[in-house]
Tab-separated table of C-alpha atoms in Angstrom:
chain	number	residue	atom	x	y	z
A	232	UNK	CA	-113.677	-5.685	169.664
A	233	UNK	CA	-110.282	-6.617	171.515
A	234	UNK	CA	-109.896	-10.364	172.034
A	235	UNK	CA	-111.407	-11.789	174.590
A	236	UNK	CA	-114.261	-9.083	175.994
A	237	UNK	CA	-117.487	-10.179	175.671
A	238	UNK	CA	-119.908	-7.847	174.325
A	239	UNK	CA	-122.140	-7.318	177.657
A	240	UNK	CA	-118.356	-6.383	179.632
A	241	UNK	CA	-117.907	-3.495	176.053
A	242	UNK	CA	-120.939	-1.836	176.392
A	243	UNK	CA	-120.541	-1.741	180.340
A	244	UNK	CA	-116.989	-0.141	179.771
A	245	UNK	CA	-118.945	2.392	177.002
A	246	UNK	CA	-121.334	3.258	179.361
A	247	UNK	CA	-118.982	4.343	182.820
A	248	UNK	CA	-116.856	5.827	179.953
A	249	UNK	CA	-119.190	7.934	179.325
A	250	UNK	CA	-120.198	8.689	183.047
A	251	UNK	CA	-116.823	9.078	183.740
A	252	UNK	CA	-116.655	12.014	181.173
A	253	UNK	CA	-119.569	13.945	182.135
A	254	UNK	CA	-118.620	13.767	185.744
A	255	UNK	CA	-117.104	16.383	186.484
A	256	UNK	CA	-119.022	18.837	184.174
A	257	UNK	CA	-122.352	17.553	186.455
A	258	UNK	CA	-120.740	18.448	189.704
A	259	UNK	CA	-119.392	22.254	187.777
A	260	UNK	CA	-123.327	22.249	187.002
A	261	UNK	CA	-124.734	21.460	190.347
A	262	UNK	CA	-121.784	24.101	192.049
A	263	UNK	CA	-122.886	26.935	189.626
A	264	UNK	CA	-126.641	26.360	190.730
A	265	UNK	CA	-125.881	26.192	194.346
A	266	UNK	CA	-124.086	29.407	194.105
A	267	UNK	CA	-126.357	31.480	191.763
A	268	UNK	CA	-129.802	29.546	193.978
A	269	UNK	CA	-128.425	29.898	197.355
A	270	UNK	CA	-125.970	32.467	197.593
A	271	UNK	CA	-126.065	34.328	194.479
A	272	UNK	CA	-122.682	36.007	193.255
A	273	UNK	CA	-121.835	39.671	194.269
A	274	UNK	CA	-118.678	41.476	192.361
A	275	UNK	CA	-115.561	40.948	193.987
A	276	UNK	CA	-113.926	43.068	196.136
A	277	UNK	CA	-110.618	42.823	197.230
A	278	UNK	CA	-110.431	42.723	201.361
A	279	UNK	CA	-109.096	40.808	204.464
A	280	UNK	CA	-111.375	38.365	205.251
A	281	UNK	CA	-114.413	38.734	207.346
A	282	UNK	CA	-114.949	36.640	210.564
A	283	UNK	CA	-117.369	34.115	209.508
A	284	UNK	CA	-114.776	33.706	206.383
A	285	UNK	CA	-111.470	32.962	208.624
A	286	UNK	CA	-113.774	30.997	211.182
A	287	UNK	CA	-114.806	28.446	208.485
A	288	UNK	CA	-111.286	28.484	207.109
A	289	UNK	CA	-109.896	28.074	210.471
A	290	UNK	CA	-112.341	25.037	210.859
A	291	UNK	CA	-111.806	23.384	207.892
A	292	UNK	CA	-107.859	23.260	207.934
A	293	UNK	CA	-108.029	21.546	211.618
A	294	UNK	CA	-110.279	19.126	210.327
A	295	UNK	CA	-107.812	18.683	207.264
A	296	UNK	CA	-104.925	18.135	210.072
A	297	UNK	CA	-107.355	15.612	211.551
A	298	UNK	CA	-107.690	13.214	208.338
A	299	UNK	CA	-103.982	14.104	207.618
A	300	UNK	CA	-103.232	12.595	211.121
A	301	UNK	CA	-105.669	9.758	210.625
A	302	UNK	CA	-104.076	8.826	207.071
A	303	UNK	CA	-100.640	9.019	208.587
A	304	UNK	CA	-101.633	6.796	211.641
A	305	UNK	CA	-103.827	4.307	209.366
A	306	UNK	CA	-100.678	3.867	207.241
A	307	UNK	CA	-98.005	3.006	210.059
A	308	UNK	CA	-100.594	0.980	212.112
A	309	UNK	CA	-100.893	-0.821	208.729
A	310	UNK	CA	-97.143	-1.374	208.239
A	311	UNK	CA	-96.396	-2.276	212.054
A	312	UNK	CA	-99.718	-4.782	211.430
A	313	UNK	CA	-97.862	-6.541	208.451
A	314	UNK	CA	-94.411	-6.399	209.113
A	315	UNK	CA	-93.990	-3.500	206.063
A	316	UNK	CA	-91.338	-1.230	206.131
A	317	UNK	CA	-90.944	2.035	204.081
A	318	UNK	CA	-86.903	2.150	203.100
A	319	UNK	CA	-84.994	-0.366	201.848
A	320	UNK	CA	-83.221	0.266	205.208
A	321	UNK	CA	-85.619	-0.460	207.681
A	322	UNK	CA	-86.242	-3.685	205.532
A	323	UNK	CA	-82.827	-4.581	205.767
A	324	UNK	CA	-82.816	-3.826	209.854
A	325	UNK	CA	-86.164	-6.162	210.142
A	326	UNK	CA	-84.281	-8.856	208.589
A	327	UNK	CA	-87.126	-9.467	205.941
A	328	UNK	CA	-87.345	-9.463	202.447
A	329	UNK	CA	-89.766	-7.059	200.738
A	330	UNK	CA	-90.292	-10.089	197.619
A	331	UNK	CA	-92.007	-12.403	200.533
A	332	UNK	CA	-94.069	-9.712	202.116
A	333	UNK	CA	-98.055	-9.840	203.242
A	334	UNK	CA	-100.075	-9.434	199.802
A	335	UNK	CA	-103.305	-8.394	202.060
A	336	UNK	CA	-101.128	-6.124	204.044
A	337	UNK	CA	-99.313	-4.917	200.601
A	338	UNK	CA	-102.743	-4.035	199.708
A	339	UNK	CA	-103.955	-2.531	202.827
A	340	UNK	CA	-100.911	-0.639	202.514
A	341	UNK	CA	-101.337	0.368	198.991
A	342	UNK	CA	-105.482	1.843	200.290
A	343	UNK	CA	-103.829	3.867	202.712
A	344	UNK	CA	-101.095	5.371	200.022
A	345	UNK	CA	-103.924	6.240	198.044
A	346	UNK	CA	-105.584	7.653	200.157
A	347	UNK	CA	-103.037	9.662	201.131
A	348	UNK	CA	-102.480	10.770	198.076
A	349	UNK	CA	-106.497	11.744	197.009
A	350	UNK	CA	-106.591	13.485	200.283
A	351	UNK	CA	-103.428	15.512	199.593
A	352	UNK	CA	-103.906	16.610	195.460
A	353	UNK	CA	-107.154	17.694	196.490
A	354	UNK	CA	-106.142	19.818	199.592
A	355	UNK	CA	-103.796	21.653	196.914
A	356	UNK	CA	-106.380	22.856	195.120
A	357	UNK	CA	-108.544	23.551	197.906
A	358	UNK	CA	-105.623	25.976	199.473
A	359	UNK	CA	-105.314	27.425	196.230
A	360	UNK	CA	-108.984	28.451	195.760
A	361	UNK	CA	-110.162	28.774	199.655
A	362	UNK	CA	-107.187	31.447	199.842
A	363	UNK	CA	-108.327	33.254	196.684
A	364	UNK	CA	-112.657	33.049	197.900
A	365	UNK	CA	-111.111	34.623	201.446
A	366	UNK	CA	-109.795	37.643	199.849
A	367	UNK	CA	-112.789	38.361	197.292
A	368	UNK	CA	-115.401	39.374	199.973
A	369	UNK	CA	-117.768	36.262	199.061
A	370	UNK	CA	-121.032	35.903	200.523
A	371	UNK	CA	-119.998	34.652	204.501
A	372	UNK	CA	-122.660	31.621	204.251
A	373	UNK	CA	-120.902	31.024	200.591
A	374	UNK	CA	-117.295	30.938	201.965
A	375	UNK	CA	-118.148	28.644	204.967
A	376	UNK	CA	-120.486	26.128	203.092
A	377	UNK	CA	-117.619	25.484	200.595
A	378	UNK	CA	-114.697	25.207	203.045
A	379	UNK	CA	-116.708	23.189	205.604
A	380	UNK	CA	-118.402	21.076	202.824
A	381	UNK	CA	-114.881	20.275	201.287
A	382	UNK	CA	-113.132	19.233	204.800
A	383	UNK	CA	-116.581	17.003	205.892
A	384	UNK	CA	-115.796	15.303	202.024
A	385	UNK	CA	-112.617	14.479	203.009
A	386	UNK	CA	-112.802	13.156	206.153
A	387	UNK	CA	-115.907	10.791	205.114
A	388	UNK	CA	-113.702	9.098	202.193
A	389	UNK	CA	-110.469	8.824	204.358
A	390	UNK	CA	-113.307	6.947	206.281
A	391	UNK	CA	-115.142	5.232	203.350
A	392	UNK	CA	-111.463	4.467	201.619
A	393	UNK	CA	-110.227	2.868	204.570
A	394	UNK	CA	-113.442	0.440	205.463
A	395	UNK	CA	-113.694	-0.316	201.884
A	396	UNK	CA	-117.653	1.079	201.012
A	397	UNK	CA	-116.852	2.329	197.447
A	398	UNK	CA	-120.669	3.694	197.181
A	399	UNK	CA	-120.464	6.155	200.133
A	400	UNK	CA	-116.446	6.821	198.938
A	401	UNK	CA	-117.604	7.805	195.414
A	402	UNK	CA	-120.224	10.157	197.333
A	403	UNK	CA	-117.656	11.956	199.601
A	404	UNK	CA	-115.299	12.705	196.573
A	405	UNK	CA	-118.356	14.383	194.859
A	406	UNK	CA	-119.483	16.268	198.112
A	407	UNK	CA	-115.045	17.635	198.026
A	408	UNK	CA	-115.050	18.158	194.253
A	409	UNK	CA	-118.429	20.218	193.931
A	410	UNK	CA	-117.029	22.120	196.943
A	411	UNK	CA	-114.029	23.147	194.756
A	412	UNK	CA	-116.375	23.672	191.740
A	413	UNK	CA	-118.234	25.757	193.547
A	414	UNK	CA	-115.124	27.836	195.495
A	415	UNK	CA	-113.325	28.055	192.109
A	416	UNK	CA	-117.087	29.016	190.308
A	417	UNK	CA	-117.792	31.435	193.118
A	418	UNK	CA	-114.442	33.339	192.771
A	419	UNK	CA	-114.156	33.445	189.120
A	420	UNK	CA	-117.588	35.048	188.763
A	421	UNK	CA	-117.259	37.350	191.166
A	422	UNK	CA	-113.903	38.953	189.731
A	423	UNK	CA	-116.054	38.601	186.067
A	424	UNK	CA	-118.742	40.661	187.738
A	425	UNK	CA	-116.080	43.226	189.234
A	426	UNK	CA	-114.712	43.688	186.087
A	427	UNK	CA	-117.799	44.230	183.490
């Protein structure tokens, strides 16, 4: 046991260890079930999109520009709020020295850049397999659940990062994640299925 943990604080760390590792197999789990329950998976076929497909896209990328904007916003409302600056430059302009700088607005500062930054390694992904599930043919309601469920994720922990309820945050990034679980599921059983 390393110096100074008590034994109640090692078995707590044991135990999210262990949640933390079975995480994201749970949410591949409950993806896979949604897709073979609710849609079930037809072989892919390789097409333009259909309308309910580029409708849902279409819908989910301006409410990704939405939380983009609202992230962006949040963060220079935070800076102008707390006299933070983002180059060395415009610290040297305000006249004020980064060392003596707001710790609350530091940290306020430092929610927003992670947020920012969740928000932004997930929409990668999200491109990547939304783009792919478009041009497969998927099941319409299949396509649109997964694109709108993944946007509505986002936007509610922007919101739940930025007010600070880490419950309802921690439910948001599952709601995004099982959305690309399921997109990525969705598409790489339906090319299986095409190709058997």
């Amino acid at each position: 046991m390393r110096e100074g943990l008590v034994p109640d604080n090692v078995n707590r760390k044991k135990k999210f260890q262990r949640i933390i590792i079975v995480y994201p197999f749970a949410l591949i789990v409950i993806g896979l079930l949604i897709n073979f329950l609710a849609f079930g998976i037809a072989p892919a076929e390789i097409a333009l999109p259909d309308q309910i497909g580029v409708a849902a896209l279409a819908m989910s990328a301006v409410l990704l520009l939405g939380n983009h904007t609202w992230l962006m916003t949040s963060t220079e409302l935070a800076r102008l709020q707390h006299d933070l600056h983002a180059t060395p430059e415009e610290w040297h302009e305000a006249g004020l020295d980064k060392e003596k700088a707001s710790q609350i607005g530091l940290q306020e500062l430092e929610r927003r850049h992670n947020a920012h930054r969740n928000a932004t390694e997930n929409t990668v992904y999200f491109a990547i397999f939304a783009g792919l599930l478009s041009l497969i043919s998927p099941a319409p309601l299949a396509a649109a659940f997964w694109m709108l469920a993944f946007a509505i994720g986002r936007l509610g922990h922007t919101f739940s990062y930025l007010t600070g309820r880490d419950s309802l945050r921690g439910i948001f990034m599952s709601l995004s994640l099982t959305s690309l679980y399921g997109m990525a599921s969705y598409a790489l059983l339906a090319i299986g299925i095409a190709n058997l």
